[in-house]
XYZ file of C-alpha atoms in Angstrom:
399
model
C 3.006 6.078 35.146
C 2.469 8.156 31.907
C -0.533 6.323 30.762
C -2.174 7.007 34.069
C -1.474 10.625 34.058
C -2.812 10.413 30.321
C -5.800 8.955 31.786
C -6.015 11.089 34.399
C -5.986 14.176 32.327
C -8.701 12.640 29.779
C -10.511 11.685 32.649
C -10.399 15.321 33.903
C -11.698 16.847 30.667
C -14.230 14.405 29.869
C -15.914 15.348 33.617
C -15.205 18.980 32.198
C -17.190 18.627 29.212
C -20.395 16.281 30.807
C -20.288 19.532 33.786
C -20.936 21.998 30.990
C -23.365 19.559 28.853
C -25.542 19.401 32.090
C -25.077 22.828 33.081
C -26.986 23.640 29.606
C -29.426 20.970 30.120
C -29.891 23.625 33.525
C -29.962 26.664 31.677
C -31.926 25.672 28.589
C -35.115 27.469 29.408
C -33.473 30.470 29.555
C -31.141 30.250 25.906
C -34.650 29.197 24.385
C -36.268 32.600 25.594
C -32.774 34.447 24.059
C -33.254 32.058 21.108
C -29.634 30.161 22.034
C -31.538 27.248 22.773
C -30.005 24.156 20.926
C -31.754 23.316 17.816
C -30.178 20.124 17.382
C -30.133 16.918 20.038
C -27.130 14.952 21.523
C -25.067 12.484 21.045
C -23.121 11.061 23.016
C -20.453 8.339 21.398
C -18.153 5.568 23.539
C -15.960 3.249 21.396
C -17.526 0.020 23.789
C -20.533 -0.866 24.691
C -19.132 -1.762 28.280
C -18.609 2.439 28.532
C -21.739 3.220 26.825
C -23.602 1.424 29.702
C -21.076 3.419 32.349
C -22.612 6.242 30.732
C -25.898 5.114 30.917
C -25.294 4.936 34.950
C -23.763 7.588 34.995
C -26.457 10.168 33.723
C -28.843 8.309 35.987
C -26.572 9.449 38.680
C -26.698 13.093 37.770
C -30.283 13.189 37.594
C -30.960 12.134 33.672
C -33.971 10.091 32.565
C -33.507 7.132 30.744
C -36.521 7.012 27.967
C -36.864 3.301 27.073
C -39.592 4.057 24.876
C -40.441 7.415 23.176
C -43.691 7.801 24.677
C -41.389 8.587 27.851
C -40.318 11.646 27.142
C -43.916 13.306 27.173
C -43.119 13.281 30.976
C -39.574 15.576 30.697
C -39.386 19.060 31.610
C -37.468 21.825 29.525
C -34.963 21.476 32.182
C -34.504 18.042 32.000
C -32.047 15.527 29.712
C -33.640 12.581 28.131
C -31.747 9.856 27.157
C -31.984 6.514 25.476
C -29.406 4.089 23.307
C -29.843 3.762 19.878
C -30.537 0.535 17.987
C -30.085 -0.470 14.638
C -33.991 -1.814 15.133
C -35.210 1.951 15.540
C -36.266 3.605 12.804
C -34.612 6.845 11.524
C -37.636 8.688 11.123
C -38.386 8.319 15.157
C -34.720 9.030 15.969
C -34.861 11.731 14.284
C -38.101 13.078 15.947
C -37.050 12.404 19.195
C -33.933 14.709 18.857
C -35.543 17.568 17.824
C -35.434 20.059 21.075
C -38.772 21.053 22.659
C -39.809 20.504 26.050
C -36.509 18.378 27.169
C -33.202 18.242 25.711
C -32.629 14.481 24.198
C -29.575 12.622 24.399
C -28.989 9.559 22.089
C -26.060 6.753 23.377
C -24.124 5.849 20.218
C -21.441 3.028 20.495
C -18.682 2.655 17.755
C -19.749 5.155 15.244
C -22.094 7.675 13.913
C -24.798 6.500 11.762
C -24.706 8.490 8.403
C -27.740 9.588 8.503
C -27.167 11.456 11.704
C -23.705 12.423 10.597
C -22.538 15.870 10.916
C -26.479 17.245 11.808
C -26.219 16.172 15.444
C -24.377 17.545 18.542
C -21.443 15.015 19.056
C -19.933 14.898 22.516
C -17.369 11.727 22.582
C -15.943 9.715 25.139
C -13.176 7.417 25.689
C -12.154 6.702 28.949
C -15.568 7.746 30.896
C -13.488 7.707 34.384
C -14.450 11.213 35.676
C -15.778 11.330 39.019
C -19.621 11.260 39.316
C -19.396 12.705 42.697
C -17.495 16.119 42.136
C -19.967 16.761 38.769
C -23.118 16.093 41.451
C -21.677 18.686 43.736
C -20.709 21.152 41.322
C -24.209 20.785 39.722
C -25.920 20.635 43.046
C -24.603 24.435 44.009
C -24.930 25.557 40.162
C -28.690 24.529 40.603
C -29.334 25.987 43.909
C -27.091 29.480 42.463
C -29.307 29.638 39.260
C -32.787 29.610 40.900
C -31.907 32.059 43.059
C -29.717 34.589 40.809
C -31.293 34.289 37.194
C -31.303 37.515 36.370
C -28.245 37.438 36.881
C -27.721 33.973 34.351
C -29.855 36.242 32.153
C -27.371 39.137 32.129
C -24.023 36.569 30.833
C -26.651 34.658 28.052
C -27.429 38.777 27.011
C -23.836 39.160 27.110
C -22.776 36.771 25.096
C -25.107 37.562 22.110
C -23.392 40.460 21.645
C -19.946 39.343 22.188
C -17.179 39.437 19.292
C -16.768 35.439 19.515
C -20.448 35.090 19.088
C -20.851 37.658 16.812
C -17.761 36.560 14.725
C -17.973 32.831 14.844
C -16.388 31.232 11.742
C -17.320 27.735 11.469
C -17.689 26.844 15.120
C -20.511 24.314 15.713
C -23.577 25.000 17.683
C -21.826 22.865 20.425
C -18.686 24.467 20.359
C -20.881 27.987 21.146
C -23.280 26.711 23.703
C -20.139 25.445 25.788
C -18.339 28.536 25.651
C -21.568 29.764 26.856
C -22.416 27.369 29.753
C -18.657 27.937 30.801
C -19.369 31.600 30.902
C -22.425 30.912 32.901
C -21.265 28.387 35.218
C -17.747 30.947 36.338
C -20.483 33.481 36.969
C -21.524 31.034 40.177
C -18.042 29.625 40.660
C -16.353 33.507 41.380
C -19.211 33.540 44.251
C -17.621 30.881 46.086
C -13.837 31.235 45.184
C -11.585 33.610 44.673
C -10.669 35.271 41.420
C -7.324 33.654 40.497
C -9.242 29.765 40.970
C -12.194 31.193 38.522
C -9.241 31.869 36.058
C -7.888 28.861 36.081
C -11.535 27.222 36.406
C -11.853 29.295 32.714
C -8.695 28.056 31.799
C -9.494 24.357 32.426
C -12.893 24.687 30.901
C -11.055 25.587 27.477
C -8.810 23.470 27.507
C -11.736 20.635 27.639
C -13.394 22.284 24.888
C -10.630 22.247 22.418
C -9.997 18.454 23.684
C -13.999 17.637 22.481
C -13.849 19.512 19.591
C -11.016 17.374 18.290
C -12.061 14.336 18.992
C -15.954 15.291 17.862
C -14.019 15.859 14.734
C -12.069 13.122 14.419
C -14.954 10.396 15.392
C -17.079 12.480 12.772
C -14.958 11.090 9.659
C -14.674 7.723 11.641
C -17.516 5.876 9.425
C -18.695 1.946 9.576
C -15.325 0.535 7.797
C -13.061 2.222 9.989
C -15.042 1.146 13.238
C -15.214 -2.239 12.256
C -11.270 -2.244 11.156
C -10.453 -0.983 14.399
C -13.233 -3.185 16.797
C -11.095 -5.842 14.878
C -7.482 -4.436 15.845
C -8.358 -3.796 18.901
C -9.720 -7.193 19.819
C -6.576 -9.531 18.479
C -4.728 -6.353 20.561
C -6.302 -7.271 23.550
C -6.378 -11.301 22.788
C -3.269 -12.069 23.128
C -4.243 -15.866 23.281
C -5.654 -15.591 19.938
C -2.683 -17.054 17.716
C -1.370 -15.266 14.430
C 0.678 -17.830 11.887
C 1.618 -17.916 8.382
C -0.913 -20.180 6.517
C 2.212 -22.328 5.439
C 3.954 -22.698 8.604
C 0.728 -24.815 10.765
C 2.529 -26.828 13.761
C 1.064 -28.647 16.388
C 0.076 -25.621 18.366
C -1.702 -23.941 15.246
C -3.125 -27.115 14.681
C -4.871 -26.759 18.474
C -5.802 -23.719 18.197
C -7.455 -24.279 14.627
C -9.745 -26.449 16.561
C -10.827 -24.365 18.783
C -10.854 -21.437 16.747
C -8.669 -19.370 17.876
C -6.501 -18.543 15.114
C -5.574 -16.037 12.531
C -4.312 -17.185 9.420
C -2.393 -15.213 6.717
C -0.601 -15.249 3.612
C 0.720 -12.297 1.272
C -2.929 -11.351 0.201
C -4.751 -11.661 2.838
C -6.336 -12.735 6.208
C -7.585 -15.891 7.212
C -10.434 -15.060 10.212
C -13.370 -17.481 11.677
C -16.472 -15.705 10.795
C -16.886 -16.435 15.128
C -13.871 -14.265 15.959
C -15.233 -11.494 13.983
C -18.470 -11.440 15.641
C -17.394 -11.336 18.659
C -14.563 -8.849 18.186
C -17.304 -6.247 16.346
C -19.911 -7.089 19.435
C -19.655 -3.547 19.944
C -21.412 -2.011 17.103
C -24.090 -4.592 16.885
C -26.453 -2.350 18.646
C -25.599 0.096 15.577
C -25.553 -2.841 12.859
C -26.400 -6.112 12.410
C -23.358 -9.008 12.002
C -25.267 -10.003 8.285
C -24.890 -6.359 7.273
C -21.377 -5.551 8.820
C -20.248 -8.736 6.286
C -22.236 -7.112 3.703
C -20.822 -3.747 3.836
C -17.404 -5.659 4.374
C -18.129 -7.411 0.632
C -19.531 -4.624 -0.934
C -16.633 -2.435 -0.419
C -14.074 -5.131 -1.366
C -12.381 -5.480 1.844
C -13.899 -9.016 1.957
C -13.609 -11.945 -0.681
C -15.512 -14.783 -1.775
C -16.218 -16.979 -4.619
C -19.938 -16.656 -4.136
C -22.828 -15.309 -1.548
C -25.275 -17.718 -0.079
C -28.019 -15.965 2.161
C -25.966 -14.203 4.487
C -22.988 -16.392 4.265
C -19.447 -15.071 2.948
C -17.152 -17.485 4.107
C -14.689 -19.174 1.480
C -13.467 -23.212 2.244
C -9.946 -23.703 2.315
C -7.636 -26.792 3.216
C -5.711 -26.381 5.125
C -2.121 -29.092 5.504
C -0.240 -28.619 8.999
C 3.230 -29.909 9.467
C 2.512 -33.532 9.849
C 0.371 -34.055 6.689
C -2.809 -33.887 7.969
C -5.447 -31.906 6.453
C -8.446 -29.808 8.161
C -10.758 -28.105 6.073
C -12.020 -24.696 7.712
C -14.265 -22.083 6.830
C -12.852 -18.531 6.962
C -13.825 -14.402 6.332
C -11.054 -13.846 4.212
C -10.051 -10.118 4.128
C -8.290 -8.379 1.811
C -4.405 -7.354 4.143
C -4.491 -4.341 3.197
C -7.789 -3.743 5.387
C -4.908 -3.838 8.239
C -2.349 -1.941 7.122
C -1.069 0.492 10.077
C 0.675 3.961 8.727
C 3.998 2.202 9.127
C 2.436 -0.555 6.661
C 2.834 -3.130 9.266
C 0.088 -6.048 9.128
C -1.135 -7.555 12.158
C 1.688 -10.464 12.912
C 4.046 -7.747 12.689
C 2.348 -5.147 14.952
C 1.806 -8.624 17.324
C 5.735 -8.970 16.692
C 5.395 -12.648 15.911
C 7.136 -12.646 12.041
C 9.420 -10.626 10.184
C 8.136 -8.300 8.019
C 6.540 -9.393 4.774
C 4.318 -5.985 4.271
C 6.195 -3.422 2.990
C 5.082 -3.116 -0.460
C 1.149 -2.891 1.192
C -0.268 0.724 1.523
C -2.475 1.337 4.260
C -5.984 2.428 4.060
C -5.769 5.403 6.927
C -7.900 9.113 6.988
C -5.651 10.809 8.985
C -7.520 13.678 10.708
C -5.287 16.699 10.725
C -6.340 18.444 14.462
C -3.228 20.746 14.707
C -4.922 24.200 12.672
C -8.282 23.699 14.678
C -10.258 27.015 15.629
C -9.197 28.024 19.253
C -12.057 30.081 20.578
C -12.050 30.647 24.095
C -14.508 32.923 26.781
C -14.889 36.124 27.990
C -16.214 35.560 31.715
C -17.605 38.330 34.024
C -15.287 39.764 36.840
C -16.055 39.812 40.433
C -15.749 43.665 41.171
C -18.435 44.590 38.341
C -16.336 45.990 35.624
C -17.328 42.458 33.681
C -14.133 43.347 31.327
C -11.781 40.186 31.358
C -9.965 39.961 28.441
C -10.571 36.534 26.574
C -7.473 34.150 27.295
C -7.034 31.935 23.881
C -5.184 28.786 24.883
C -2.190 27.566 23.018
């Protein structure tokens, strides 16, 4: 019952945040002619490539346009969103192009992590859950639309209003996506107090922050998130959610290890490291092949030591080892062998453990972990116009 609220609430804010993204794909004409237009593109970043394609339906829904080639977007508006997924076949030089903001604002579909060389340049919007509910954002949009043709002067006087507001005029390290939400909040309770009454375009406000904050921490978080830690945790993740997939002591191989060996479905382990078919960890990293290629993932995995092997043949990694089961026998297997530490939660707990299927055997293994420290982030929040004209709401900072 928890989780579901949990996902409810993420759920909630994630709608939140893709209302406000579109509602400045809306307005973008008018924040280029008061120079607020964004100078950077989007991107937006799912953990799975099952959600990045939910996404991709998604924005279909709510009137995006999917540019399968670049040539496409000739065809956009200045109202418009483009979007396209990125692929580790594109090359950065046309990526890069494409999200420069002109006559459409671009959105690129990222899945497991940020590529470095569009780290910390690019508008990052993540998502996790991507459960929100297409058909409330469509209606909300559908009125904001129909509001903002007909009242843009009065859009006109909130972007004014803004520029020479003490969180605009005072921002401290806020990103340009951090400012353009606050602003596109602003804009869209400007047409929400038309058709509700004041109290509901307070808490509207207050809901609106509250998904802000939530993006901003997680934008952070995902932007220290590099290749390593993706692949670490496509890895986790998959034996998490493969329960089938057996985890045994290298020593200790019985009948059913010795099944499962054959079929490869096995994780094998001693105090150094892990024993993993090169198979498995293809298909649990399947997500952030559109980002990177398998031959490269291993080659990162090498170069950084997390991966050993006595030597490299083409594109091959894998290390031989025999292997002697309870009954004598012998099977000789190919294996990724990783380094444990790789796995190492914060508790220091390896993978068996964390699976409950040993005692512990890890303690004296550190983990590799960035912890990203979220609790002194900037709180900025907006300063909306009132209904009766004296546009004089204090700004509500949300704890």
């Amino acid at each position: 019952m928890e989780s579901c609220k949990k996902n409810d609430k993420v759920n909630q804010q994630e709608g939140l945040i893709l209302t406000l993204t579109l509602v400045v794909v809306e307005i973008h004409p008018l924040l280029q002619e008061e120079g607020l237009g964004l100078k950077n593109g989007l991107i937006f970043l799912t953990e799975e490539r099952s959600k990045c394609e939910l996404i991709q339906e998604k924005l279909t829904m709510l009137g995006a346009v999917f540019c399968k080639s670049f040539s496409r977007t000739k065809m956009l508006r200045n109202y418009q969103m483009g979007f396209r997924k990125y692929s580790h076949y594109d090359k950065e030089s046309e990526i890069l192009d494409y999200l420069e903001p002109g006559k459409f604002v671009p959105c690129l579909l990222v899945t497991g992590f940020v590529p470095d060389f569009l780290r910390g340049e690019k508008n990052l919007v993540p998502f996790e859950k991507v459960g929100f509910d297409v058909d409330k954002i469509m209606n909300d949009l559908q009125g904001f639309r129909q509001f903002a043709r007909t009242n843009p002067d009065r859009l006109q006087y909130v972007i004014r209003r803004f520029k020479t507001s003490q969180i605009y005029l005072e921002r401290n390290g806020e990103s340009e996506m951090q400012m353009v939400m606050i602003l596109a909040a602003n804009v869209f309770c400007e047409y929400y107090r038309d058709r509700s009454v004041e109290f509901r375009t307070r808490l509207k406000r207050q809901e609106f922050g509250k998904a802000i904050r939530y993006c901003m921490e997680l934008a952070e978080k995902y932007t220290e998130c590099d290749a390593l830690e993706a692949i670490k945790k496509s890895i986790e993740q998959y034996v998490e959610q493969h329960t089938e997939v057996m985890i045994c002591r290298i020593t200790e191989i019985g009948g059913k290890e010795t099944e499962a060996i054959k079929e490869k479905n096995i994780i094998l382990f001693d105090h150094d490291f892990y024993y993993i078919y090169e198979e498995m960890a293809r298909k649990a990293c399947e997500n952030l092949l559109e980002l990177v290629s398998f031959p490269n993932i291993k080659k990162q995995l090498y170069q950084e030591g997390v991966i050993t092997c006595n030597y490299i043949s083409g594109n091959n990694y894998t290390v031989g080892r025999v292997l002697t089961n309870a009954y004598g026998q012998s099977i000789r297997e190919r294996f990724l062998v990783f380094r444990k530490e790789f796995f190492m939660s914060v508790d220091s707990l390896g993978l068996e453990e964390r699976r409950g299927e040993c005692e512990c055997i890890s303690e004296n293994l550190q983990p590799e972990s960035r912890a990203i420290d979220t609790k002194n982030f900037p709180l900025v929040w907006l300063n909306c116009c009132s209904r009766n004209g004296s546009r004089g709401y204090p700004s509500y900072a949300l704890e």
